[in-house]
Short mmCIF file of N, CA and C in Angstrom, two decimals:
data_model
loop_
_atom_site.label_atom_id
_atom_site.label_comp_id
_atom_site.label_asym_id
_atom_site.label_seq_id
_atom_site.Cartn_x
_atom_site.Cartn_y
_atom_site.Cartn_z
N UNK A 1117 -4.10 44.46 14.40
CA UNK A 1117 -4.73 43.16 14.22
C UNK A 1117 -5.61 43.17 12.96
N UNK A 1118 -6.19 44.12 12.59
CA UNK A 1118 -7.23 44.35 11.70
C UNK A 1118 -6.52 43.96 10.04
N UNK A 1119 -4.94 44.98 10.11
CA UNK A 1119 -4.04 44.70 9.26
C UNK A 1119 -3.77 43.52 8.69
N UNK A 1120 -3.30 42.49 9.42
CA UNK A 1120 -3.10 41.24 9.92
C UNK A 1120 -3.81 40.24 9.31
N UNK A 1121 -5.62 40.46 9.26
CA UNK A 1121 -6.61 39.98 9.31
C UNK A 1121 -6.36 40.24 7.55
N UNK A 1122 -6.70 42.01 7.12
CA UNK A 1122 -6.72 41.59 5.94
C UNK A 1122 -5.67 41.13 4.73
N UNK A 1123 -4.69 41.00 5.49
CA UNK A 1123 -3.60 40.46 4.93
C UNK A 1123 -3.76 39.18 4.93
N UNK A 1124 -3.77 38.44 5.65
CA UNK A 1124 -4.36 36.73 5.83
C UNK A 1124 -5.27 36.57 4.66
N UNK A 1125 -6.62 37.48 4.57
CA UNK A 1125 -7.65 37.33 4.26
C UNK A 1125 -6.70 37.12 2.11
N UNK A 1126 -6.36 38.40 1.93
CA UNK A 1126 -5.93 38.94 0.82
C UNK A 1126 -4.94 37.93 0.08
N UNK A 1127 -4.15 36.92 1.55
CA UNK A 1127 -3.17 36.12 0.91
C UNK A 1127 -4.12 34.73 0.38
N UNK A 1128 -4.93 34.64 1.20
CA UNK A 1128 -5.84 33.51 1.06
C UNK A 1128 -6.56 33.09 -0.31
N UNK A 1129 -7.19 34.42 -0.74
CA UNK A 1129 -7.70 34.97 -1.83
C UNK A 1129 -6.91 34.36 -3.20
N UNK A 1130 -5.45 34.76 -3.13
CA UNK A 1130 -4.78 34.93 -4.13
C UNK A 1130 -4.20 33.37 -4.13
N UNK A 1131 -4.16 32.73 -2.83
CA UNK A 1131 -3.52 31.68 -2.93
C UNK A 1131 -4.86 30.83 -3.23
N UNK A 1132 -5.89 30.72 -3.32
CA UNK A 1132 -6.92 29.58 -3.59
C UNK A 1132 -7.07 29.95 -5.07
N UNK A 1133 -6.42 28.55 -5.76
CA UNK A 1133 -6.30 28.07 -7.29
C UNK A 1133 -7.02 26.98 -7.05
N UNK A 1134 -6.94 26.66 -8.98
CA UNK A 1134 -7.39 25.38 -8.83
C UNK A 1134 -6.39 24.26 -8.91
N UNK A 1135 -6.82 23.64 -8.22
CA UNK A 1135 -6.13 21.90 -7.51
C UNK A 1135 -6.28 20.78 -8.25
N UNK A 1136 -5.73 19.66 -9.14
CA UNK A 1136 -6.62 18.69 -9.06
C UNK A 1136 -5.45 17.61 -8.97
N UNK A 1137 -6.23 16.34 -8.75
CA UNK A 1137 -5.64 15.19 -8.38
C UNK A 1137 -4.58 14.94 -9.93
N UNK A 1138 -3.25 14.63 -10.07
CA UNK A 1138 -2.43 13.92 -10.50
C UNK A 1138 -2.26 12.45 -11.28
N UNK A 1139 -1.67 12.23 -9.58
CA UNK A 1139 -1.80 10.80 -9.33
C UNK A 1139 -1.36 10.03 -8.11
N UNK A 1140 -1.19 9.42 -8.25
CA UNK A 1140 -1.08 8.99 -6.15
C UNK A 1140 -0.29 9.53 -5.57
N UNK A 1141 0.73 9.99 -6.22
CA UNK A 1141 2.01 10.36 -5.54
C UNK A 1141 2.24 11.97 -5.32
N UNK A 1142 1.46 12.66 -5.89
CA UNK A 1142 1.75 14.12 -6.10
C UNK A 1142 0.31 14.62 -6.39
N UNK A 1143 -0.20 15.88 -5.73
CA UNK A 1143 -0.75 16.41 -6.05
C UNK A 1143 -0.42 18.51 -6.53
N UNK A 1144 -1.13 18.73 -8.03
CA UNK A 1144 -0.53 20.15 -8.44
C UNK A 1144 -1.11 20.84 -7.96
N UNK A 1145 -0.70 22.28 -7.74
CA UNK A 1145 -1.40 23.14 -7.04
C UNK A 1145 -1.04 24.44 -7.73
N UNK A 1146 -1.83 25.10 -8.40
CA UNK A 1146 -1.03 25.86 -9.35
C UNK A 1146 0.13 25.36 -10.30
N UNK A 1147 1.38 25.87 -10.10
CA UNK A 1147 2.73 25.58 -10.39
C UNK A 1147 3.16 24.80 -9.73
N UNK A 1148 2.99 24.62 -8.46
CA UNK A 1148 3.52 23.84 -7.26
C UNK A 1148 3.00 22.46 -6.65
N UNK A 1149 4.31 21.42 -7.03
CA UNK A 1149 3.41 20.23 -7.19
C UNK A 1149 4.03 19.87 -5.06
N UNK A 1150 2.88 19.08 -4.73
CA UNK A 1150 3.01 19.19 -3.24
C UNK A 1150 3.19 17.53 -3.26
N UNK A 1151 4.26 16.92 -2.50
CA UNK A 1151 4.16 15.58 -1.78
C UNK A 1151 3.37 15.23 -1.20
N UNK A 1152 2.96 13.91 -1.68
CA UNK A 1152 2.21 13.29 -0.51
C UNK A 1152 3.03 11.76 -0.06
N UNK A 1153 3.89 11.53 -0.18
CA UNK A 1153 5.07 10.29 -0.14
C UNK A 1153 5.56 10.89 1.27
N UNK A 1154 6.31 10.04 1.85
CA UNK A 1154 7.48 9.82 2.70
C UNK A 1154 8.62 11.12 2.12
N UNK A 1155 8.80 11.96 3.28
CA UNK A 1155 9.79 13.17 3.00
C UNK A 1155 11.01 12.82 2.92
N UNK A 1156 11.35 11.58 3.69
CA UNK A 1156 12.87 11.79 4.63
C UNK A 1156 13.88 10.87 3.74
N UNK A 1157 15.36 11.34 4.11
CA UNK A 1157 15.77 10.75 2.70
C UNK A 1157 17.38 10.16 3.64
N UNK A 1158 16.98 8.94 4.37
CA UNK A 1158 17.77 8.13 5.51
C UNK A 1158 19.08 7.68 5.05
N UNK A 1159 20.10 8.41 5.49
CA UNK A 1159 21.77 7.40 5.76
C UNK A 1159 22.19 7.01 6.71
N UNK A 1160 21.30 5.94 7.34
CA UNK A 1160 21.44 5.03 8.34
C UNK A 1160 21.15 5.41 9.28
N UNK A 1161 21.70 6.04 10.20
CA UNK A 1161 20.93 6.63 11.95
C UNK A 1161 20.25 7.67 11.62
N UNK A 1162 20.73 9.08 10.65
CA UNK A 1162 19.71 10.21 10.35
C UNK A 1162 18.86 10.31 9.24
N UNK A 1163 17.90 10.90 9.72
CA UNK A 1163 16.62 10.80 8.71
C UNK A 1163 17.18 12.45 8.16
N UNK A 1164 17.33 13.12 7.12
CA UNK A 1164 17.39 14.02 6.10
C UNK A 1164 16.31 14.32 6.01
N UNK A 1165 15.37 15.51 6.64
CA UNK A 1165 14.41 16.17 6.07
C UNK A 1165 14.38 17.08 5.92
N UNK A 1166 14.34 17.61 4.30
CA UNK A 1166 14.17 18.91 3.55
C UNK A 1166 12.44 19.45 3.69
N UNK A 1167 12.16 20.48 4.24
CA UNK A 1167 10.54 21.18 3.77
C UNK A 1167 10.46 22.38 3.58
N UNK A 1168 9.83 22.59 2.52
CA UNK A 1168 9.51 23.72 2.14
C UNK A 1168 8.23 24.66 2.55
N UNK A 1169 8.51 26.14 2.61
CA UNK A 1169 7.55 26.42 3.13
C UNK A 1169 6.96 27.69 1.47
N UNK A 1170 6.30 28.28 1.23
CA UNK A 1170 6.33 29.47 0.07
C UNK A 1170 5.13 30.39 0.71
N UNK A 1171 5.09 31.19 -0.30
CA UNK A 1171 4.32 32.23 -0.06
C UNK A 1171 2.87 32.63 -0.40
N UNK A 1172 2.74 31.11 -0.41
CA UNK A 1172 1.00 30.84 -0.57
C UNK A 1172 0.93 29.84 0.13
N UNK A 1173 1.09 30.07 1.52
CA UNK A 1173 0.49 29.47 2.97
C UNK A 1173 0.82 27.97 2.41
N UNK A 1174 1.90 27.25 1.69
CA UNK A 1174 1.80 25.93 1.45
C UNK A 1174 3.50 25.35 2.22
N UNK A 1175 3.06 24.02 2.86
CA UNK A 1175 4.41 23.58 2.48
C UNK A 1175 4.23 22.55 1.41
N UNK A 1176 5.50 21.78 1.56
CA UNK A 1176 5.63 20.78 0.13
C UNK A 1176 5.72 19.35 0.13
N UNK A 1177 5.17 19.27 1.80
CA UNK A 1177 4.92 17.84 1.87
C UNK A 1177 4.00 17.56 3.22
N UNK A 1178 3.43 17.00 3.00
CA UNK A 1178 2.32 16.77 3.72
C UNK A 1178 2.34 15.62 4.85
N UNK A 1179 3.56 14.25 4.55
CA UNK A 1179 3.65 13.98 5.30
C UNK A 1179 5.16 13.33 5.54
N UNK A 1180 5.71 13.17 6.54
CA UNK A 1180 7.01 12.71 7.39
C UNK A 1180 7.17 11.31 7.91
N UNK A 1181 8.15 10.10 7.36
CA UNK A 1181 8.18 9.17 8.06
C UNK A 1181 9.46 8.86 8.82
N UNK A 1182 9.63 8.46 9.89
CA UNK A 1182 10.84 8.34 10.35
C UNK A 1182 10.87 7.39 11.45
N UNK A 1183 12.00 6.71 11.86
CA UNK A 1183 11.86 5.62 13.00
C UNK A 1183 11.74 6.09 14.35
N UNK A 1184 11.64 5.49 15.38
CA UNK A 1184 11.19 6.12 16.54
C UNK A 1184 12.90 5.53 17.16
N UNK A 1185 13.13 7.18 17.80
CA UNK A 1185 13.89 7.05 18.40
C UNK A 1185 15.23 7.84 17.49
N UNK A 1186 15.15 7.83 15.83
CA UNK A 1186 15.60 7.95 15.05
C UNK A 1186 16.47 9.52 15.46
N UNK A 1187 17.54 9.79 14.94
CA UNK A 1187 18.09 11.45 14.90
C UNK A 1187 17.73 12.17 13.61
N UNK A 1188 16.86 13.12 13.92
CA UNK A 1188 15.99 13.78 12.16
C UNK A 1188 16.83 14.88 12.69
N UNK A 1189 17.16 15.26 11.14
CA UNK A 1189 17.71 16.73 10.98
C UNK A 1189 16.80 17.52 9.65
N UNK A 1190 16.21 18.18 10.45
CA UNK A 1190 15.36 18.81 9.51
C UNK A 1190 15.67 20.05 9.40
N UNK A 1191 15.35 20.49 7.62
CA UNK A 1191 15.66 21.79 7.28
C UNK A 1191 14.51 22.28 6.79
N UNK A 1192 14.28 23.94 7.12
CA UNK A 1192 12.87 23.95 6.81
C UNK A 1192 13.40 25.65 5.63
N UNK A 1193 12.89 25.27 4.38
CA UNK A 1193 13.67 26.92 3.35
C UNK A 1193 11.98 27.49 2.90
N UNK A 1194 12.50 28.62 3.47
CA UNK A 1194 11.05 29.53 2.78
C UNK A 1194 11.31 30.00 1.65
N UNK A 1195 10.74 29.01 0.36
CA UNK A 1195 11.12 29.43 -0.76
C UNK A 1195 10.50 30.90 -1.08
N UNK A 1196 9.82 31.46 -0.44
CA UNK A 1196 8.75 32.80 -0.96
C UNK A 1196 9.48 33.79 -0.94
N UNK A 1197 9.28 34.82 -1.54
CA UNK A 1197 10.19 36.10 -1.43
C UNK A 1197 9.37 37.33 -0.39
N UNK A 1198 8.18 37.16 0.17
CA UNK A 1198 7.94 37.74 1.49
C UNK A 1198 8.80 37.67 2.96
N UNK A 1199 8.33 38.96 3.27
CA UNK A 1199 9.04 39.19 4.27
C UNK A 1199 8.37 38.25 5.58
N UNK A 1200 9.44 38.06 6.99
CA UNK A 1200 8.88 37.69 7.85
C UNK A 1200 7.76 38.36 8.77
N UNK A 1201 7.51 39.19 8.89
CA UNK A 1201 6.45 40.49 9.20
C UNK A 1201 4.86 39.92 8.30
N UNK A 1202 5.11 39.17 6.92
CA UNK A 1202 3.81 39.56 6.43
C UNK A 1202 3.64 37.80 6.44
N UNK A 1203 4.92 37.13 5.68
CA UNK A 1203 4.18 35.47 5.39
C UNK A 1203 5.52 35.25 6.26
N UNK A 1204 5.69 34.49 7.37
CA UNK A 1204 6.77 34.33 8.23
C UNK A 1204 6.36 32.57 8.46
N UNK A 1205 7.30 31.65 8.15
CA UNK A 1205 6.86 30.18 8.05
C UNK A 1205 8.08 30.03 9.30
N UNK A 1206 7.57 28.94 10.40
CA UNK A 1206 7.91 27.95 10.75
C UNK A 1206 7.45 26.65 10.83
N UNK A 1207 8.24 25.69 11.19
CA UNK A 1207 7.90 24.20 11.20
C UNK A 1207 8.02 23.98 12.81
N UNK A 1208 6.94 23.52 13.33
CA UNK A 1208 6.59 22.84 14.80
C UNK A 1208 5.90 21.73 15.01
N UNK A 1209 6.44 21.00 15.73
CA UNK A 1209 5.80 19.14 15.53
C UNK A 1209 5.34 19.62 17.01
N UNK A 1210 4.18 19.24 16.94
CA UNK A 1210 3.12 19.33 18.66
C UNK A 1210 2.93 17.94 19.00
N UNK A 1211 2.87 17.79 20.15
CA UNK A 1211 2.38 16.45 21.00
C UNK A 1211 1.32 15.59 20.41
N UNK A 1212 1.40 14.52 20.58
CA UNK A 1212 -0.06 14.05 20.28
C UNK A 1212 -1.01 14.37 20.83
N UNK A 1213 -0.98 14.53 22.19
CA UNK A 1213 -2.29 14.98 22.69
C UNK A 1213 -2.74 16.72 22.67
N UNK A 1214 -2.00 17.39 21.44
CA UNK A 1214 -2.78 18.61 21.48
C UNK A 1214 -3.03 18.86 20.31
N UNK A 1215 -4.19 19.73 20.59
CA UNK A 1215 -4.90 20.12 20.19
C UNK A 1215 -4.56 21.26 18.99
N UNK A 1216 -4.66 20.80 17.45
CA UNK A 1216 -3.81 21.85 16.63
C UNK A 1216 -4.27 23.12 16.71
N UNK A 1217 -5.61 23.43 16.91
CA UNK A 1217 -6.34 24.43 16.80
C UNK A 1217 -6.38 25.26 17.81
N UNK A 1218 -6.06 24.69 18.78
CA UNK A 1218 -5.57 25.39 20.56
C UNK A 1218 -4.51 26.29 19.90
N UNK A 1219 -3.71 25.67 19.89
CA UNK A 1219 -2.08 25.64 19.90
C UNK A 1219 -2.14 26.75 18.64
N UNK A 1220 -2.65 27.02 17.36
CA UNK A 1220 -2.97 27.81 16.45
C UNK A 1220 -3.38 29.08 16.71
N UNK A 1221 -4.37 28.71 17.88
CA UNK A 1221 -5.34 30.25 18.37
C UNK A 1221 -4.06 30.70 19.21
N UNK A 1222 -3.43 29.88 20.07
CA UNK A 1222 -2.60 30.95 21.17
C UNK A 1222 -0.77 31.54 20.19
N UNK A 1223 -1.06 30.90 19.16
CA UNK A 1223 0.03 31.45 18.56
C UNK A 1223 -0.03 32.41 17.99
N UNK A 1224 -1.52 33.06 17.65
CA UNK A 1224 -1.86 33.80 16.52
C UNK A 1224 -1.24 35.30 17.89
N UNK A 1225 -1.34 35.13 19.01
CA UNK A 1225 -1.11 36.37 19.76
C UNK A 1225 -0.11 36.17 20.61
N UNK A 1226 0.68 35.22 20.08
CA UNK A 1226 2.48 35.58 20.50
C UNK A 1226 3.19 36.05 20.10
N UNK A 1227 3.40 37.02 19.05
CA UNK A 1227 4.35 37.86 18.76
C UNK A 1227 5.10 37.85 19.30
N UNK A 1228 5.42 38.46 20.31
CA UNK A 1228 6.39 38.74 21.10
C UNK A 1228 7.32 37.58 21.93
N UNK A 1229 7.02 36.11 21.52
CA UNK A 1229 8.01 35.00 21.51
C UNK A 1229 8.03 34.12 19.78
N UNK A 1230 7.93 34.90 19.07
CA UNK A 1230 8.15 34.26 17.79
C UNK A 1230 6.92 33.40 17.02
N UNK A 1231 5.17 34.06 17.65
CA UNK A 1231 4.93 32.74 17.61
C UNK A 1231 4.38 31.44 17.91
N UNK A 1232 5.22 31.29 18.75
CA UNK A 1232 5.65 30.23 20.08
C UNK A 1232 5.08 30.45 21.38
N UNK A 1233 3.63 30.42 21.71
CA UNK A 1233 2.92 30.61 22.81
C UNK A 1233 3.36 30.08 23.89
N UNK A 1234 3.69 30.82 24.92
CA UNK A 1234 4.68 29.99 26.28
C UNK A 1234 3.56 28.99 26.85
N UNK A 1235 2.48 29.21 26.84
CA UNK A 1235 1.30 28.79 27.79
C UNK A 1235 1.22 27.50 26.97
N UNK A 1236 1.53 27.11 25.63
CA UNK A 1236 1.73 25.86 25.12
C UNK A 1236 3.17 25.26 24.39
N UNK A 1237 3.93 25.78 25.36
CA UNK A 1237 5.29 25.47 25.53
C UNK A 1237 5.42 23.57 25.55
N UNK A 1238 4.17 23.26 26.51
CA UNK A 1238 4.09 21.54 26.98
C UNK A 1238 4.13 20.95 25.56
N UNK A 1239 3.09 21.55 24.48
CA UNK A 1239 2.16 20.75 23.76
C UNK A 1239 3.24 20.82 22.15
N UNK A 1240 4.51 21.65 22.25
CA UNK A 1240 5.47 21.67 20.97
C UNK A 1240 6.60 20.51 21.19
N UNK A 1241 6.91 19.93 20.49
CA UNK A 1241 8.12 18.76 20.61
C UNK A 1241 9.08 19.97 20.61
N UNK A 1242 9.16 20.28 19.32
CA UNK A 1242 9.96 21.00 18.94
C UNK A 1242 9.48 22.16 17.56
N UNK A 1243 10.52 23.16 17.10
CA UNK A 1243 10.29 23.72 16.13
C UNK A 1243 11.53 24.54 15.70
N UNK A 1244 11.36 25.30 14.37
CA UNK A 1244 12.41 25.96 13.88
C UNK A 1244 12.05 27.29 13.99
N UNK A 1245 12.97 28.12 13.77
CA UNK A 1245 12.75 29.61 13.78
C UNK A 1245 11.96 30.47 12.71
N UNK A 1246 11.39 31.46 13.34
CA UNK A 1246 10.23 31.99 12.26
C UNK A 1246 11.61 32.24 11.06
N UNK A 1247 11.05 32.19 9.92
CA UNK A 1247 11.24 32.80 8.57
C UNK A 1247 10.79 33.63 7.59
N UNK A 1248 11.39 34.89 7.23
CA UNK A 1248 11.07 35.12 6.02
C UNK A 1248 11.54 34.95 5.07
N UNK A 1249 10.82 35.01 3.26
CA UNK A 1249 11.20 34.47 2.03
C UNK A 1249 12.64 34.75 2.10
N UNK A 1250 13.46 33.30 1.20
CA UNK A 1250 14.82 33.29 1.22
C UNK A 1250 15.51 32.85 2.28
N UNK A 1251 15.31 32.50 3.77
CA UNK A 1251 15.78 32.07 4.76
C UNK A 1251 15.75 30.95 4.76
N UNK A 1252 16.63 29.96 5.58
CA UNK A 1252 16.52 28.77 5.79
C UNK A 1252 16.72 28.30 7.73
N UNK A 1253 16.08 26.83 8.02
CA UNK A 1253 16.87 27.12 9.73
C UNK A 1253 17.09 25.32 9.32
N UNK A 1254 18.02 24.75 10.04
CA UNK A 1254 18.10 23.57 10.20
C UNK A 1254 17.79 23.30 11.96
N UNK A 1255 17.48 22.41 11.92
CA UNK A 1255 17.30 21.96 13.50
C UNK A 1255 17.41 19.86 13.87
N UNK A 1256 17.70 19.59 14.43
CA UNK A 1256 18.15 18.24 14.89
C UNK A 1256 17.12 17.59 16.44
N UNK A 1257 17.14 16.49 16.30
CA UNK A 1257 15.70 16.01 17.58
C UNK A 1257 16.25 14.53 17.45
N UNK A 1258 15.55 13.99 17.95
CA UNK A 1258 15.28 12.73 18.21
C UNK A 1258 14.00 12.04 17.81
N UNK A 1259 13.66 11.57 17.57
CA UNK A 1259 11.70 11.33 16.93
C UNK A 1259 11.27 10.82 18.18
N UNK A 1260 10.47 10.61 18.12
CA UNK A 1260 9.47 10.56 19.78
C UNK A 1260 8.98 8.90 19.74
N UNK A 1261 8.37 8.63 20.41
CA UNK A 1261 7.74 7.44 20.74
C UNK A 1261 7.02 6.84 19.02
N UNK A 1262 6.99 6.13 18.73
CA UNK A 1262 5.45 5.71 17.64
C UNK A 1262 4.32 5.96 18.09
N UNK A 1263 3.82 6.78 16.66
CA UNK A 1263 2.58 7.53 16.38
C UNK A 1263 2.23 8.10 15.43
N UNK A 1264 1.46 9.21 14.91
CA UNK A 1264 1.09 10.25 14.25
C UNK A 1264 0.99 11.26 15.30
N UNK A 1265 1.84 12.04 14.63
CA UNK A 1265 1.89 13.23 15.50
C UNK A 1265 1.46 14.45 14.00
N UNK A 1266 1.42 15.82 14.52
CA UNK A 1266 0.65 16.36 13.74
C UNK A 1266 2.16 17.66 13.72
N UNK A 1267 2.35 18.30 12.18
CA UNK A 1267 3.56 19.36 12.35
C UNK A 1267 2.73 20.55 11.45
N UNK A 1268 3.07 21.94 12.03
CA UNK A 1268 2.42 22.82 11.30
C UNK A 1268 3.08 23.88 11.74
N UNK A 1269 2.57 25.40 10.75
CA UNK A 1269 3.27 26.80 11.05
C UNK A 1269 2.26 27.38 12.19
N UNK A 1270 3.38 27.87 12.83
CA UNK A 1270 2.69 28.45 13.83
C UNK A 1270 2.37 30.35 13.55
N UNK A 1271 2.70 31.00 12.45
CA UNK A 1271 2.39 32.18 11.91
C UNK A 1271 0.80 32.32 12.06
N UNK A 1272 0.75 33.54 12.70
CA UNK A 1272 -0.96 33.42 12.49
C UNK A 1272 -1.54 33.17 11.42
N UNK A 1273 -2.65 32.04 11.79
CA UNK A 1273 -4.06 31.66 10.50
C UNK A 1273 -3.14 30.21 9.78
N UNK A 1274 -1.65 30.61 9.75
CA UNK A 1274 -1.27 29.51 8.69
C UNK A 1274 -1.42 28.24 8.96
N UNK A 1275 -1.84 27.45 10.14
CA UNK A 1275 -1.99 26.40 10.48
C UNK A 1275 -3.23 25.46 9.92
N UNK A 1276 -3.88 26.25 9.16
CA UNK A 1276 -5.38 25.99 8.39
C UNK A 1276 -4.81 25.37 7.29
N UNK A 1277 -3.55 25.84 6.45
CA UNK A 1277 -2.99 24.86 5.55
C UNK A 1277 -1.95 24.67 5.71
N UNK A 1278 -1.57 25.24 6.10
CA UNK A 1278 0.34 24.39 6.16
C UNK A 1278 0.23 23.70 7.49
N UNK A 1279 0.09 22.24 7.41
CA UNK A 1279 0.18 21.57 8.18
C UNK A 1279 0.53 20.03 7.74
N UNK A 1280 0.88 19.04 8.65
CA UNK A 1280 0.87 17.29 7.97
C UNK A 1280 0.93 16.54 9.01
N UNK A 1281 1.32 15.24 8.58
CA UNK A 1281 1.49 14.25 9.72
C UNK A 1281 2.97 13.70 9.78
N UNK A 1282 3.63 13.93 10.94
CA UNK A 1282 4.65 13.17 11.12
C UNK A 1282 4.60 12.03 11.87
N UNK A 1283 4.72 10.90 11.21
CA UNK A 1283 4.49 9.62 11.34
C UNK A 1283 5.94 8.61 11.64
N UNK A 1284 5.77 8.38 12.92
CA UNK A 1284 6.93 7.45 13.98
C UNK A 1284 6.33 6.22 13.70
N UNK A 1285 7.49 5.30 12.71
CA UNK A 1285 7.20 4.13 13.21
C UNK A 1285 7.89 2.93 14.24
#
């Protein structure tokens, strides 16, 4: 755990650059310019969502729009060249009514289901499979009721930034 800790700590370090505002549509981050627009890229019943995850705790879009009820096929590519052991990204859309930071703490000590804390099994819609750099997972759903719902990595600590809003209208 200690390992873990200063690895988090060490990635954190290296990944806090400086940021600054753009313009409405994009913000840079280093090299890496991050969405803030509508992800999904619709041919009629399915919503197309591409996200990226890299190896400075970021994904590449911050937020998700899609119709309720809609069929999303989302692909989630860990552009980073780390392994799954050290920066391991998945994408998980949680309930509205939970709690990201719950759901963050009990993931940080699931290992041994990917992750994926059984005890908040209720509070995940859904999610994709852990990754390391170079991997990709696609996965398919249904969008849920209208709302803001909240999507983030469930890798320990990474939920502090890689996170957004997926937004049902």
């Amino acid at each position: 755990m200690k390992k873990l800790i200063l690895i988090f700590v060490a990635v954190l370090a290296i990944s806090c650059g400086d940021s600054k505002k753009e313009d409405a549509n994009e913000i840079k981050i280093g090299t890496q310019v991050e969405e803030t627009t509508p992800a999904e890229v619709t041919d009629g019943a399915v919503a197309n969502v591409t996200i990226e995850g890299n190896d400075q705790m970021k994904f590449n879009k911050t937020e998700i729009r899609v119709k309720a009820g809609q069929k999303v096929k989302l692909t989630l590519n860990h552009v980073g060249k780390m392994d799954v052991t050290v920066m391991g990204h998945n994408w998980a859309l949680l309930t509205q009514d939970a709690d990201m930071a719950a759901v963050g703490q009990a993931s940080a000590v699931a290992k041994d289901t990917d992750y994926i804390p059984s005890d908040m099994a209720d509070k995940i819609i859904v999610h994709t499979k852990m990754l390391g750099g170079g991997e990709s997972d696609t996965i398919e759903f249904d969008a849920p009721a209208p709302g803001t719902y909240v999507f983030m990595c469930t890798f320990p600590g990474h939920y502090a930034l890689m996170q957004g809003k997926f937004i049902v209208e």
